[in-house]
CSV table of C-alpha atoms in Angstrom, one decimal:
chain,number,residue,atom,x,y,z
A,16,UNK,CA,-2.1,24.0,6.6
A,17,UNK,CA,-3.9,20.8,5.3
A,18,UNK,CA,-4.7,18.4,7.7
A,19,UNK,CA,-3.2,15.5,5.6
A,20,UNK,CA,-0.5,15.9,2.9
A,21,UNK,CA,0.6,13.6,0.6
A,22,UNK,CA,2.9,13.7,-2.4
A,23,UNK,CA,0.2,13.5,-5.5
A,24,UNK,CA,2.5,11.9,-7.9
A,25,UNK,CA,2.0,10.4,-10.2
A,26,UNK,CA,4.4,7.0,-9.8
A,27,UNK,CA,4.9,5.2,-12.6
A,28,UNK,CA,6.3,2.0,-11.9
A,29,UNK,CA,6.9,-1.2,-13.7
A,30,UNK,CA,5.1,-4.5,-13.0
A,31,UNK,CA,7.0,-6.3,-10.0
A,32,UNK,CA,8.4,-3.2,-8.6
A,33,UNK,CA,8.1,-2.2,-4.7
A,34,UNK,CA,6.6,1.1,-4.5
A,35,UNK,CA,6.2,3.2,-1.3
A,36,UNK,CA,3.7,6.1,-0.5
A,37,UNK,CA,4.0,8.9,2.4
A,38,UNK,CA,1.8,10.9,3.9
A,39,UNK,CA,1.9,13.6,6.5
A,40,UNK,CA,-0.6,14.6,9.1
A,41,UNK,CA,-0.7,18.1,11.2
A,42,UNK,CA,-2.5,17.5,14.3
A,43,UNK,CA,-1.1,15.2,17.0
A,44,UNK,CA,-4.6,14.5,18.1
A,45,UNK,CA,-5.3,12.2,15.1
A,46,UNK,CA,-6.2,9.1,16.5
A,47,UNK,CA,-6.7,6.4,13.7
A,48,UNK,CA,-5.5,6.0,9.9
A,49,UNK,CA,-6.4,4.5,7.0
A,50,UNK,CA,-5.7,3.9,3.4
A,51,UNK,CA,-7.9,4.0,0.9
A,52,UNK,CA,-7.9,3.2,-3.2
A,53,UNK,CA,-10.0,4.9,-5.3
A,54,UNK,CA,-10.1,3.8,-9.1
A,55,UNK,CA,-11.1,6.2,-12.0
A,56,UNK,CA,-14.4,7.5,-11.4
A,57,UNK,CA,-15.3,5.6,-8.6
A,58,UNK,CA,-15.9,5.8,-4.9
A,59,UNK,CA,-12.9,5.4,-2.6
A,60,UNK,CA,-12.6,2.0,-0.8
A,61,UNK,CA,-10.7,0.9,2.0
A,62,UNK,CA,-7.6,-0.5,1.6
A,63,UNK,CA,-6.4,-1.0,5.1
A,64,UNK,CA,-6.5,0.5,8.6
A,65,UNK,CA,-2.8,1.5,9.8
A,66,UNK,CA,-2.0,0.2,13.2
A,67,UNK,CA,0.7,1.7,15.4
A,68,UNK,CA,2.8,-1.4,15.5
A,69,UNK,CA,2.5,-1.7,11.6
A,70,UNK,CA,0.5,-4.1,9.5
A,71,UNK,CA,0.6,-6.3,6.5
A,72,UNK,CA,-2.2,-7.6,4.3
A,73,UNK,CA,-0.6,-9.7,1.7
A,74,UNK,CA,1.8,-7.4,-0.6
A,75,UNK,CA,0.7,-4.5,1.3
A,76,UNK,CA,2.3,-2.9,4.4
A,77,UNK,CA,1.3,0.2,6.3
A,78,UNK,CA,3.1,2.0,8.9
A,79,UNK,CA,2.6,4.4,11.6
A,80,UNK,CA,5.5,6.9,13.1
A,81,UNK,CA,3.7,9.1,15.5
A,82,UNK,CA,6.6,10.9,16.6
A,83,UNK,CA,7.2,12.2,13.1
A,84,UNK,CA,3.5,12.5,12.4
A,85,UNK,CA,3.6,10.4,8.9
A,86,UNK,CA,2.2,6.9,7.9
A,87,UNK,CA,3.4,5.1,4.8
A,88,UNK,CA,2.3,2.6,2.5
A,89,UNK,CA,4.4,-0.1,0.7
A,90,UNK,CA,3.2,-2.0,-2.3
A,91,UNK,CA,5.3,-5.4,-3.0
A,92,UNK,CA,5.3,-7.2,-6.3
A,93,UNK,CA,3.2,-4.4,-8.0
A,94,UNK,CA,0.4,-5.6,-10.3
A,95,UNK,CA,-1.4,-4.0,-13.3
A,96,UNK,CA,-4.3,-3.9,-11.1
A,97,UNK,CA,-2.7,-1.9,-8.2
A,98,UNK,CA,-3.2,1.3,-10.7
A,99,UNK,CA,-5.1,3.8,-9.1
A,100,UNK,CA,-5.3,6.7,-6.7
A,101,UNK,CA,-4.4,6.0,-3.0
A,102,UNK,CA,-5.9,8.3,-0.3
A,103,UNK,CA,-4.3,8.9,2.8
A,104,UNK,CA,-6.8,9.2,5.8
A,105,UNK,CA,-6.7,10.6,9.4
A,106,UNK,CA,-9.5,10.3,12.0
A,107,UNK,CA,-9.7,12.5,15.2
A,108,UNK,CA,-12.7,12.2,17.3
A,109,UNK,CA,-15.8,10.5,16.2
A,110,UNK,CA,-16.5,12.2,13.2
A,111,UNK,CA,-13.8,14.2,11.8
A,112,UNK,CA,-12.2,12.2,9.0
A,113,UNK,CA,-9.7,14.0,6.8
A,114,UNK,CA,-8.4,13.0,3.2
A,115,UNK,CA,-5.3,13.7,1.7
A,116,UNK,CA,-5.8,14.4,-2.2
A,117,UNK,CA,-4.3,11.3,-3.1
A,118,UNK,CA,-1.2,9.8,-4.8
A,119,UNK,CA,-1.7,8.3,-8.4
A,120,UNK,CA,0.1,5.0,-9.3
A,121,UNK,CA,0.3,3.6,-12.5
A,122,UNK,CA,1.9,0.1,-12.9
A,123,UNK,CA,3.4,-0.3,-16.4
A,124,UNK,CA,3.7,-3.9,-18.3
B,21,UNK,CA,-24.3,-6.7,6.3
B,22,UNK,CA,-24.5,-2.7,6.0
B,23,UNK,CA,-25.0,-1.2,2.6
B,24,UNK,CA,-25.2,2.4,1.5
B,25,UNK,CA,-26.9,3.5,-1.4
B,26,UNK,CA,-26.6,7.0,-3.2
B,27,UNK,CA,-28.6,8.2,-6.4
B,28,UNK,CA,-28.6,9.2,-9.0
B,29,UNK,CA,-25.2,8.1,-10.0
B,30,UNK,CA,-25.0,10.7,-12.9
B,31,UNK,CA,-27.0,14.2,-13.0
B,32,UNK,CA,-27.0,16.9,-15.3
B,33,UNK,CA,-28.6,20.4,-14.3
B,34,UNK,CA,-28.8,23.8,-15.5
B,35,UNK,CA,-27.3,27.1,-13.7
B,36,UNK,CA,-30.0,28.2,-11.5
B,37,UNK,CA,-31.9,24.7,-10.9
B,38,UNK,CA,-32.5,22.7,-7.6
B,39,UNK,CA,-30.6,19.7,-6.6
B,40,UNK,CA,-31.8,16.8,-4.5
B,41,UNK,CA,-29.1,13.9,-3.9
B,42,UNK,CA,-30.2,11.0,-1.5
B,43,UNK,CA,-28.4,8.7,0.3
B,44,UNK,CA,-29.8,5.7,2.6
B,45,UNK,CA,-27.7,3.1,4.7
B,46,UNK,CA,-29.0,-0.2,5.6
B,47,UNK,CA,-28.2,-2.9,8.1
B,48,UNK,CA,-27.1,-0.6,10.9
B,49,UNK,CA,-28.3,2.2,13.4
B,50,UNK,CA,-27.3,5.6,14.6
B,51,UNK,CA,-24.5,5.7,11.9
B,52,UNK,CA,-22.6,8.9,11.6
B,53,UNK,CA,-23.2,10.4,8.0
B,54,UNK,CA,-21.1,12.7,5.5
B,55,UNK,CA,-21.3,14.2,2.5
B,56,UNK,CA,-18.0,15.0,0.4
B,57,UNK,CA,-17.4,16.6,-2.9
B,58,UNK,CA,-14.2,15.5,-5.0
B,59,UNK,CA,-13.7,18.4,-7.9
B,60,UNK,CA,-12.1,17.0,-11.0
B,61,UNK,CA,-8.4,16.1,-10.0
B,62,UNK,CA,-8.7,17.3,-6.4
B,63,UNK,CA,-8.7,15.5,-3.1
B,64,UNK,CA,-12.1,14.8,-1.3
B,65,UNK,CA,-13.8,18.0,0.7
B,66,UNK,CA,-16.2,17.3,3.6
B,67,UNK,CA,-19.3,19.3,3.1
B,68,UNK,CA,-21.5,18.1,6.3
B,69,UNK,CA,-21.7,15.7,8.4
B,70,UNK,CA,-24.4,14.1,10.9
B,71,UNK,CA,-24.3,12.2,14.2
B,72,UNK,CA,-28.1,11.9,14.5
B,73,UNK,CA,-31.5,12.9,13.1
B,74,UNK,CA,-31.8,16.5,12.3
B,75,UNK,CA,-28.1,17.2,13.3
B,76,UNK,CA,-26.1,18.7,10.8
B,77,UNK,CA,-22.7,20.4,10.8
B,78,UNK,CA,-21.3,22.2,8.0
B,79,UNK,CA,-17.8,22.4,7.4
B,80,UNK,CA,-17.4,24.9,4.5
B,81,UNK,CA,-20.1,27.9,3.3
B,82,UNK,CA,-21.1,27.3,0.2
B,83,UNK,CA,-24.3,26.9,-1.9
B,84,UNK,CA,-25.4,23.7,-0.2
B,85,UNK,CA,-27.5,22.4,2.5
B,86,UNK,CA,-28.2,19.3,4.1
B,87,UNK,CA,-30.7,17.4,5.9
B,88,UNK,CA,-31.4,14.1,8.1
B,89,UNK,CA,-35.2,13.4,8.0
B,90,UNK,CA,-34.7,9.7,9.2
B,91,UNK,CA,-31.6,7.9,11.1
B,92,UNK,CA,-30.3,6.3,7.9
B,93,UNK,CA,-31.3,9.0,5.3
B,94,UNK,CA,-29.3,11.8,4.2
B,95,UNK,CA,-30.1,14.2,1.9
B,96,UNK,CA,-28.1,17.0,-0.1
B,97,UNK,CA,-29.7,19.8,-1.4
B,98,UNK,CA,-29.4,23.2,-3.3
B,99,UNK,CA,-32.2,25.9,-4.2
B,100,UNK,CA,-30.3,27.4,-7.0
B,101,UNK,CA,-26.7,25.1,-8.3
B,102,UNK,CA,-24.1,27.6,-9.8
B,103,UNK,CA,-21.3,26.1,-11.8
B,104,UNK,CA,-18.9,25.7,-9.3
B,105,UNK,CA,-21.2,23.1,-7.9
B,106,UNK,CA,-20.2,20.6,-10.4
B,107,UNK,CA,-18.2,17.6,-8.8
B,108,UNK,CA,-18.2,14.2,-7.6
B,109,UNK,CA,-20.8,13.8,-4.8
B,110,UNK,CA,-19.8,11.0,-2.2
B,111,UNK,CA,-21.9,9.8,0.6
B,112,UNK,CA,-20.5,8.3,3.5
B,113,UNK,CA,-21.4,6.3,6.9
B,114,UNK,CA,-19.3,5.1,9.8
B,115,UNK,CA,-20.4,3.3,13.0
B,116,UNK,CA,-21.2,5.7,15.7
B,117,UNK,CA,-18.2,6.2,17.9
B,118,UNK,CA,-14.9,4.5,18.0
B,119,UNK,CA,-11.8,4.7,15.5
B,120,UNK,CA,-13.5,3.2,12.5
B,121,UNK,CA,-13.1,3.6,9.0
B,122,UNK,CA,-15.8,5.2,6.5
B,123,UNK,CA,-17.7,3.3,4.0
B,124,UNK,CA,-18.8,5.1,0.8
B,125,UNK,CA,-21.8,4.8,-1.4
B,126,UNK,CA,-21.1,4.9,-5.3
B,127,UNK,CA,-20.9,8.7,-5.8
B,128,UNK,CA,-23.0,11.0,-7.8
B,129,UNK,CA,-21.3,12.9,-10.8
B,130,UNK,CA,-22.9,16.1,-10.9
B,131,UNK,CA,-22.4,18.6,-13.9
B,132,UNK,CA,-23.7,22.0,-13.9
B,133,UNK,CA,-24.4,23.4,-17.5
C-alpha cells in the first residue's frame, strides 16, 4: 500500500469555484503534513503546511484528520493561476518524506 | 537565506553513457539531502537521502548511486545509463531534525536515447 494516496484528477473547475482535494496516509506514525504545488515541468514548491487544528492562508484552507488519516486542501474563488498539480506530503521521522502522485487542477475561464 | 542549486537543467545522454548530476545548498549547515525522480505523469520517487557527509541511504535498488563528498554537496551518478533512467530528477534539502518541509532545486530533465 502506498504511504500517501490521492485522487489524480483531473479536476476541471470554472473560475471562482471552490474545489477540495483529499489525501489519505497509511502510517499513523506520520508526524507532519504539507501541500506542495507543482507547475508543469517545474519543481514542487511548498504551498502550505498542515496543522492539527487546521490552517488557512488566503483562499487556501488545509485540514488534518488524524483519526481517519486524511488531509484536505480547499481552494476558494479559484483563479486561472491556480491551475497546477497539487501534491500531498507526509513526513515521518527526520528523513522520511512521502509524496502522493498529485492531483491535477485546471481552472477554466 | 537558503538556496539550492541543481544542474544541468536538461540533459540528453545515450544509453550506456555515464551520468553525474550535482546539487549544492547554500545558507545552511548539516542539511538532510534527497534525490527524487519523477517519471512522466507519475509521482515523486525517493532515490537516496543523506543525513551527513558520506552517509547515503538508498530507497530503491537501481542503476544509480549517490555521494555526499561535502556537507552541502550531493551528487547523483550512474556508470551506464539505461533507457528507463529517463525522468525528471530533483534534489531537495530539509533542515536537520524537526517536522519541517523540504525545498527543491529546479530539477534536471534527463532523456536517455
